[in-house]
Amino acid sequence: MHNSNESEPAEAKPTALDFCVRLTRTYTETLRRVDGKLSSVHGLSFGDFTILYHLKHAHESRLRRTDLAELMGLTVSAVTRSLLPLEKIGLVDRKSDPRDARVGYACLTSAGHRLFADASETAESACQDAIQAMRLFPFRELPT
Amino acid sequence: MHNSNESEPAEAKPTALDFCVRLTRTYTETLRRVDGKLSSVHGLSFGDFTILYHLKHAHESRLRRTDLAELMGLTVSAVTRSLLPLEKIGLVDRKSDPRDARVGYACLTSAGHRLFADASETAESACQDAIQAMRLFPFRELPT
DNA sequence: TCCATATACTTGAACAATCAAATATTTTGA
DNA sequence: TCAAAATATTTGATTGTTCAAGTATATGGA
């Protein structure tokens, strides 16, 4: 029982699967770099930073956990847990909705605004680098 | 202290950071679908499947943990741990290298080959769907 | 030859994310 | 009006990943 490398003269054209495997590889390495930079400079993971980013762009700098989860593609549970340390260090705080006692808004504090302003410069430059590195990945070769 | 939504007539052009935030969102949702399909049909995560994929493509269907880690963009530690359940269910087994007693090859078993053959059809079709969904994401709008 | 360094791997502790179940509140409709 | 269904959130258990430290083996000079 031999594997395919041994019999074919050249690899077949890349399949959708090949593409996804390589995308995953590229993506994880890329994000690892952005995350590393952000962590070392500001002590924030890219996930933490993304929370600040969405709050910053939201109306009144606040969002319900559900909406944050939807924006980030995470479960609400993950959002609840990610917010805890950000609340603890004072970048985010919790506000309740007078109209609906179920909701707990995550709300960017002024410290959060300040850190975001700094960190977003770091993040922008790390993301530019990441995109440069990603250009090596042929997004245009999407299999039909 | 207002956020940027309230003052500008339209959003500024997307930055590298905007791109990376959206890429992350797209990527996680996309892979969640592929993973879900593969898990429900074959009981394999996309990570497990990717291990089989790399072994299948490797010379003699086997790889050292280090090389597998490099191919997958994971730490060797993660690879060691991911292989354990695959060894337990008999899709992969461990072989030593007569030349170098440090290495433990991960080696696709015949059951592994068979499952991979089935699962790669599922994976290919899930990846095609994922790519269709991903086309909504404008990869071509990479900021300069 | 043999010691210092490099390499391959495993393991423990910490952390992040998931799912499922639990709680609290709001909404809907008979 | 009030019970059933829907919604917002938290929590416990599990899984998967990381980093740092540890073990075992190999290699490359003095």
GROMACS .gro file of C-alpha atoms (C1' of nucleotides) in nm:
model
  348
    1MET     CA    1   0.000   0.000   0.000
    2HIS     CA    2   0.178   0.305  -0.126
    3ASN     CA    3   0.092   0.665  -0.089
    4SER     CA    4   0.022   0.896  -0.377
    5ASN     CA    5   0.366   1.056  -0.384
    6GLU     CA    6   0.526   0.747  -0.516
    7SER     CA    7   0.314   0.683  -0.819
    8GLU     CA    8   0.229   1.012  -0.986
    9PRO     CA    9   0.455   1.214  -1.209
   10ALA     CA   10   0.328   1.539  -1.058
   11GLU     CA   11   0.074   1.635  -0.794
   12ALA     CA   12  -0.279   1.677  -0.920
   13LYS     CA   13  -0.421   2.026  -0.914
   14PRO     CA   14  -0.500   2.151  -0.568
   15THR     CA   15  -0.843   2.068  -0.442
   16ALA     CA   16  -1.068   2.276  -0.219
   17LEU     CA   17  -0.938   2.063   0.063
   18ASP     CA   18  -0.575   2.142  -0.019
   19PHE     CA   19  -0.668   2.505  -0.021
   20CYS     CA   20  -0.834   2.489   0.320
   21VAL     CA   21  -0.544   2.301   0.474
   22ARG     CA   22  -0.303   2.564   0.350
   23LEU     CA   23  -0.532   2.847   0.448
   24THR     CA   24  -0.545   2.713   0.801
   25ARG     CA   25  -0.169   2.689   0.814
   26THR     CA   26  -0.122   3.042   0.681
   27TYR     CA   27  -0.389   3.184   0.904
   28THR     CA   28  -0.260   3.035   1.227
   29GLU     CA   29   0.095   3.144   1.166
   30THR     CA   30  -0.011   3.490   1.062
   31LEU     CA   31  -0.231   3.547   1.360
   32ARG     CA   32   0.032   3.410   1.589
   33ARG     CA   33   0.256   3.695   1.482
   34VAL     CA   34  -0.002   3.965   1.533
   35ASP     CA   35  -0.094   3.818   1.867
   36GLY     CA   36   0.268   3.798   1.976
   37LYS     CA   37   0.335   4.158   1.891
   38LEU     CA   38   0.025   4.284   2.064
   39SER     CA   39   0.090   4.073   2.372
   40SER     CA   40   0.448   4.178   2.411
   41VAL     CA   41   0.384   4.547   2.358
   42HIS     CA   42   0.049   4.596   2.531
   43GLY     CA   43  -0.025   4.276   2.720
   44LEU     CA   44  -0.334   4.209   2.512
   45SER     CA   45  -0.411   3.901   2.307
   46PHE     CA   46  -0.553   3.959   1.962
   47GLY     CA   47  -0.884   3.833   2.101
   48ASP     CA   48  -0.878   4.090   2.379
   49PHE     CA   49  -0.784   4.357   2.134
   50THR     CA   50  -1.066   4.256   1.902
   51ILE     CA   51  -1.313   4.303   2.183
   52LEU     CA   52  -1.189   4.658   2.235
   53TYR     CA   53  -1.203   4.710   1.860
   54HIS     CA   54  -1.567   4.614   1.835
   55LEU     CA   55  -1.662   4.816   2.140
   56LYS     CA   56  -1.478   5.115   1.999
   57HIS     CA   57  -1.676   5.094   1.678
   58ALA     CA   58  -2.009   5.032   1.845
   59HIS     CA   59  -2.272   5.288   1.923
   60GLU     CA   60  -2.188   5.443   2.259
   61SER     CA   61  -1.887   5.210   2.278
   62ARG     CA   62  -2.091   4.932   2.420
   63LEU     CA   63  -2.235   4.600   2.315
   64ARG     CA   64  -2.439   4.320   2.457
   65ARG     CA   65  -2.252   3.995   2.504
   66THR     CA   66  -2.465   3.829   2.240
   67ASP     CA   67  -2.381   4.092   1.982
   68LEU     CA   68  -2.014   4.082   2.065
   69ALA     CA   69  -2.021   3.705   2.025
   70GLU     CA   70  -2.185   3.738   1.686
   71LEU     CA   71  -1.932   3.998   1.572
   72MET     CA   72  -1.643   3.783   1.682
   73GLY     CA   73  -1.771   3.445   1.574
   74LEU     CA   74  -1.746   3.307   1.927
   75THR     CA   75  -1.996   3.158   2.164
   76VAL     CA   76  -2.155   3.385   2.421
   77SER     CA   77  -1.988   3.174   2.680
   78ALA     CA   78  -1.643   3.252   2.544
   79VAL     CA   79  -1.732   3.620   2.542
   80THR     CA   80  -1.843   3.615   2.905
   81ARG     CA   81  -1.513   3.457   3.000
   82SER     CA   82  -1.300   3.683   2.787
   83LEU     CA   83  -1.457   3.992   2.935
   84LEU     CA   84  -1.375   3.897   3.293
   85PRO     CA   85  -1.006   3.987   3.284
   86LEU     CA   86  -1.075   4.301   3.080
   87GLU     CA   87  -1.323   4.411   3.344
   88LYS     CA   88  -1.075   4.325   3.614
   89ILE     CA   89  -0.806   4.548   3.467
   90GLY     CA   90  -1.054   4.825   3.402
   91LEU     CA   91  -1.060   4.840   3.022
   92VAL     CA   92  -1.423   4.740   3.003
   93ASP     CA   93  -1.705   4.769   3.246
   94ARG     CA   94  -2.046   4.629   3.278
   95LYS     CA   95  -2.364   4.830   3.254
   96SER     CA   96  -2.716   4.714   3.281
   97ASP     CA   97  -3.000   4.804   3.053
   98PRO     CA   98  -3.285   4.984   3.231
   99ARG     CA   99  -3.523   4.835   2.975
  100ASP     CA  100  -3.411   4.475   2.998
  101ALA     CA  101  -3.264   4.334   3.313
  102ARG     CA  102  -3.120   4.033   3.134
  103VAL     CA  103  -2.861   4.222   2.943
  104GLY     CA  104  -2.518   4.325   3.066
  105TYR     CA  105  -2.352   4.565   2.831
  106ALA     CA  106  -1.979   4.547   2.786
  107CYS     CA  107  -1.874   4.908   2.779
  108LEU     CA  108  -1.537   5.057   2.691
  109THR     CA  109  -1.398   5.263   2.980
  110SER     CA  110  -1.183   5.569   2.927
  111ALA     CA  111  -0.877   5.360   3.012
  112GLY     CA  112  -1.003   5.122   2.748
  113HIS     CA  113  -1.027   5.401   2.493
  114ARG     CA  114  -0.676   5.514   2.573
  115LEU     CA  115  -0.525   5.168   2.552
  116PHE     CA  116  -0.713   5.098   2.233
  117ALA     CA  117  -0.573   5.412   2.074
  118ASP     CA  118  -0.217   5.298   2.148
  119ALA     CA  119  -0.269   4.933   2.073
  120SER     CA  120  -0.443   4.995   1.745
  121GLU     CA  121  -0.129   5.152   1.607
  122THR     CA  122   0.070   4.846   1.702
  123ALA     CA  123  -0.204   4.625   1.565
  124GLU     CA  124  -0.227   4.813   1.237
  125SER     CA  125   0.141   4.777   1.172
  126ALA     CA  126   0.148   4.411   1.277
  127CYS     CA  127  -0.149   4.347   1.049
  128GLN     CA  128   0.024   4.516   0.759
  129ASP     CA  129   0.322   4.289   0.811
  130ALA     CA  130   0.093   3.989   0.841
  131ILE     CA  131  -0.077   4.079   0.515
  132GLN     CA  132   0.257   4.110   0.342
  133ALA     CA  133   0.346   3.763   0.462
  134MET     CA  134   0.004   3.640   0.355
  135ARG     CA  135   0.053   3.760   0.001
  136LEU     CA  136   0.269   3.456  -0.037
  137PHE     CA  137  -0.048   3.262   0.000
  138PRO     CA  138  -0.226   3.251  -0.335
  139PHE     CA  139  -0.576   3.357  -0.243
  140ARG     CA  140  -0.648   3.392  -0.610
  141GLU     CA  141  -0.594   3.024  -0.672
  142LEU     CA  142  -0.928   2.944  -0.515
  143PRO     CA  143  -1.033   2.619  -0.670
  144THR     CA  144  -1.362   2.637  -0.857
  145MET     CA  145  -1.612   6.116   2.445
  146HIS     CA  146  -1.779   5.988   2.133
  147ASN     CA  147  -1.689   5.704   1.912
  148SER     CA  148  -1.604   5.739   1.549
  149ASN     CA  149  -1.943   5.632   1.417
  150GLU     CA  150  -2.105   5.949   1.528
  151SER     CA  151  -1.886   6.204   1.360
  152GLU     CA  152  -1.794   6.080   1.014
  153PRO     CA  153  -2.010   6.094   0.706
  154ALA     CA  154  -1.884   5.751   0.599
  155GLU     CA  155  -1.638   5.500   0.735
  156ALA     CA  156  -1.280   5.556   0.629
  157LYS     CA  157  -1.129   5.299   0.397
  158PRO     CA  158  -1.061   4.969   0.563
  159THR     CA  159  -0.723   4.937   0.724
  160ALA     CA  160  -0.502   4.630   0.746
  161LEU     CA  161  -0.644   4.588   1.092
  162ASP     CA  162  -1.003   4.593   0.967
  163PHE     CA  163  -0.902   4.333   0.715
  164CYS     CA  164  -0.748   4.105   0.978
  165VAL     CA  165  -1.046   4.135   1.209
  166ARG     CA  166  -1.278   4.037   0.929
  167LEU     CA  167  -1.049   3.762   0.810
  168THR     CA  168  -1.049   3.612   1.157
  169ARG     CA  169  -1.425   3.624   1.171
  170THR     CA  170  -1.464   3.466   0.830
  171TYR     CA  171  -1.203   3.205   0.897
  172THR     CA  172  -1.341   3.089   1.229
  173GLU     CA  173  -1.695   3.058   1.100
  174THR     CA  174  -1.583   2.881   0.788
  175LEU     CA  175  -1.369   2.629   0.965
  176ARG     CA  176  -1.640   2.571   1.219
  177ARG     CA  177  -1.857   2.443   0.938
  178VAL     CA  178  -1.598   2.210   0.794
  179ASP     CA  179  -1.517   2.082   1.138
  180GLY     CA  180  -1.882   2.027   1.223
  181LYS     CA  181  -1.943   1.829   0.907
  182LEU     CA  182  -1.638   1.612   0.953
  183SER     CA  183  -1.714   1.551   1.319
  184SER     CA  184  -2.073   1.454   1.265
  185VAL     CA  185  -2.002   1.226   0.972
  186HIS     CA  186  -1.673   1.067   1.071
  187GLY     CA  187  -1.607   1.163   1.432
  188LEU     CA  188  -1.293   1.352   1.336
  189SER     CA  189  -1.213   1.713   1.404
  190PHE     CA  190  -1.060   1.910   1.121
  191GLY     CA  191  -0.735   1.900   1.318
  192ASP     CA  192  -0.746   1.520   1.339
  193PHE     CA  193  -0.831   1.502   0.975
  194THR     CA  194  -0.544   1.732   0.887
  195ILE     CA  195  -0.304   1.498   1.061
  196LEU     CA  196  -0.427   1.209   0.848
  197TYR     CA  197  -0.403   1.434   0.544
  198HIS     CA  198  -0.038   1.514   0.603
  199LEU     CA  199   0.049   1.156   0.682
  200LYS     CA  200  -0.128   1.041   0.369
  201HIS     CA  201   0.078   1.279   0.159
  202ALA     CA  202   0.405   1.202   0.330
  203HIS     CA  203   0.668   0.958   0.212
  204GLU     CA  204   0.573   0.614   0.342
  205SER     CA  205   0.271   0.772   0.512
  206ARG     CA  206   0.470   0.870   0.813
  207LEU     CA  207   0.614   1.177   0.972
  208ARG     CA  208   0.814   1.276   1.274
  209ARG     CA  209   0.623   1.479   1.530
  210THR     CA  210   0.843   1.779   1.462
  211ASP     CA  211   0.769   1.774   1.092
  212LEU     CA  212   0.399   1.728   1.149
  213ALA     CA  213   0.406   2.027   1.383
  214GLU     CA  214   0.579   2.236   1.122
  215LEU     CA  215   0.331   2.134   0.853
  216MET     CA  216   0.037   2.217   1.075
  217GLY     CA  217   0.166   2.532   1.236
  218LEU     CA  218   0.130   2.385   1.584
  219THR     CA  219   0.375   2.319   1.864
  220VAL     CA  220   0.526   1.974   1.894
  221SER     CA  221   0.347   1.949   2.223
  222ALA     CA  222   0.009   1.994   2.060
  223VAL     CA  223   0.098   1.730   1.804
  224THR     CA  224   0.201   1.479   2.070
  225ARG     CA  225  -0.132   1.530   2.241
  226SER     CA  226  -0.339   1.523   1.926
  227LEU     CA  227  -0.186   1.195   1.820
  228LEU     CA  228  -0.279   1.016   2.141
  229PRO     CA  229  -0.649   0.966   2.061
  230LEU     CA  230  -0.570   0.880   1.699
  231GLU     CA  231  -0.329   0.613   1.818
  232LYS     CA  232  -0.587   0.491   2.066
  233ILE     CA  233  -0.848   0.437   1.798
  234GLY     CA  234  -0.596   0.280   1.566
  235LEU     CA  235  -0.578   0.533   1.282
  236VAL     CA  236  -0.217   0.610   1.348
  237ASP     CA  237   0.057   0.418   1.509
  238ARG     CA  238   0.398   0.489   1.636
  239LYS     CA  239   0.717   0.357   1.488
  240SER     CA  240   1.067   0.417   1.595
  241ASP     CA  241   1.358   0.505   1.376
  242PRO     CA  242   1.639   0.249   1.385
  243ARG     CA  243   1.886   0.528   1.309
  244ASP     CA  244   1.770   0.770   1.575
  245ALA     CA  245   1.612   0.652   1.896
  246ARG     CA  246   1.474   0.997   1.974
  247VAL     CA  247   1.220   1.001   1.699
  248GLY     CA  248   0.876   0.850   1.709
  249TYR     CA  249   0.715   0.843   1.369
  250ALA     CA  250   0.345   0.892   1.339
  251CYS     CA  251   0.242   0.641   1.082
  252LEU     CA  252  -0.092   0.599   0.907
  253THR     CA  253  -0.237   0.252   0.967
  254SER     CA  254  -0.447   0.073   0.710
  255ALA     CA  255  -0.757   0.168   0.909
  256GLY     CA  256  -0.625   0.523   0.888
  257HIS     CA  257  -0.592   0.498   0.512
  258ARG     CA  258  -0.945   0.367   0.481
  259LEU     CA  259  -1.097   0.632   0.703
  260PHE     CA  260  -0.901   0.901   0.528
  261ALA     CA  261  -1.033   0.788   0.192
  262ASP     CA  262  -1.391   0.824   0.313
  263ALA     CA  263  -1.339   1.137   0.515
  264SER     CA  264  -1.154   1.319   0.242
  265GLU     CA  265  -1.462   1.307   0.024
  266THR     CA  266  -1.668   1.464   0.300
  267ALA     CA  267  -1.391   1.714   0.363
  268GLU     CA  268  -1.356   1.807  -0.002
  269SER     CA  269  -1.723   1.882  -0.034
  270ALA     CA  270  -1.735   2.072   0.295
  271CYS     CA  271  -1.433   2.272   0.185
  272GLN     CA  272  -1.594   2.355  -0.145
  273ASP     CA  273  -1.896   2.486   0.042
  274ALA     CA  274  -1.670   2.678   0.277
  275ILE     CA  275  -1.490   2.838  -0.013
  276GLN     CA  276  -1.817   2.941  -0.169
  277ALA     CA  277  -1.913   3.109   0.157
  278MET     CA  278  -1.568   3.266   0.176
  279ARG     CA  279  -1.605   3.426  -0.161
  280LEU     CA  280  -1.826   3.675   0.016
  281PHE     CA  281  -1.511   3.785   0.187
  282PRO     CA  282  -1.325   4.021  -0.042
  283PHE     CA  283  -0.977   3.875  -0.041
  284ARG     CA  284  -0.893   4.106  -0.327
  285GLU     CA  285  -0.949   4.413  -0.117
  286LEU     CA  286  -0.623   4.358   0.064
  287PRO     CA  287  -0.518   4.700   0.180
  288THR     CA  288  -0.186   4.816   0.042
  289DT     C1'  289   3.710   1.016   2.398
  290DC     C1'  290   3.398   1.290   2.610
  291DC     C1'  291   3.174   1.711   2.719
  292DA     C1'  292   2.884   2.082   2.551
  293DT     C1'  293   2.526   2.173   2.267
  294DA     C1'  294   2.154   2.065   1.979
  295DT     C1'  295   1.750   1.788   1.870
  296DA     C1'  296   1.313   1.491   1.948
  297DC     C1'  297   0.985   1.423   2.234
  298DT     C1'  298   0.679   1.424   2.677
  299DT     C1'  299   0.464   1.623   3.069
  300DG     C1'  300   0.254   1.960   3.410
  301DA     C1'  301   0.033   2.389   3.471
  302DA     C1'  302  -0.230   2.753   3.280
  303DC     C1'  303  -0.550   2.931   2.966
  304DA     C1'  304  -0.907   2.963   2.604
  305DA     C1'  305  -1.294   2.780   2.377
  306DT     C1'  306  -1.679   2.449   2.344
  307DC     C1'  307  -2.126   2.231   2.475
  308DA     C1'  308  -2.492   2.155   2.780
  309DA     C1'  309  -2.742   2.276   3.169
  310DA     C1'  310  -2.901   2.624   3.485
  311DT     C1'  311  -3.096   3.093   3.605
  312DA     C1'  312  -3.327   3.509   3.526
  313DT     C1'  313  -3.603   3.788   3.261
  314DT     C1'  314  -3.902   3.922   2.873
  315DT     C1'  315  -4.236   3.832   2.518
  316DT     C1'  316  -4.627   3.609   2.309
  317DG     C1'  317  -5.064   3.451   2.255
  318DA     C1'  318  -5.481   3.176   2.410
  319DT     C1'  319  -5.366   3.733   3.282
  320DC     C1'  320  -5.068   3.393   3.290
  321DA     C1'  321  -4.832   2.990   3.120
  322DA     C1'  322  -4.521   2.860   2.752
  323DA     C1'  323  -4.159   2.992   2.463
  324DA     C1'  324  -3.785   3.285   2.364
  325DT     C1'  325  -3.378   3.547   2.496
  326DA     C1'  326  -2.948   3.697   2.771
  327DT     C1'  327  -2.630   3.540   3.047
  328DT     C1'  328  -2.338   3.235   3.363
  329DT     C1'  329  -2.131   2.811   3.507
  330DG     C1'  330  -1.929   2.320   3.517
  331DA     C1'  331  -1.712   1.976   3.262
  332DT     C1'  332  -1.434   1.872   2.873
  333DT     C1'  333  -1.113   1.947   2.507
  334DG     C1'  334  -0.731   2.150   2.284
  335DT     C1'  335  -0.363   2.461   2.284
  336DT     C1'  336   0.050   2.703   2.479
  337DC     C1'  337   0.487   2.759   2.742
  338DA     C1'  338   0.842   2.596   3.028
  339DA     C1'  339   1.081   2.234   3.222
  340DG     C1'  340   1.236   1.765   3.200
  341DT     C1'  341   1.424   1.326   2.973
  342DA     C1'  342   1.664   1.086   2.629
  343DT     C1'  343   1.952   1.063   2.244
  344DA     C1'  344   2.278   1.243   1.887
  345DT     C1'  345   2.650   1.529   1.713
  346DG     C1'  346   3.060   1.811   1.684
  347DG     C1'  347   3.455   1.972   1.824
  348DA     C1'  348   3.860   2.006   2.204
   0.00000   0.00000   0.00000
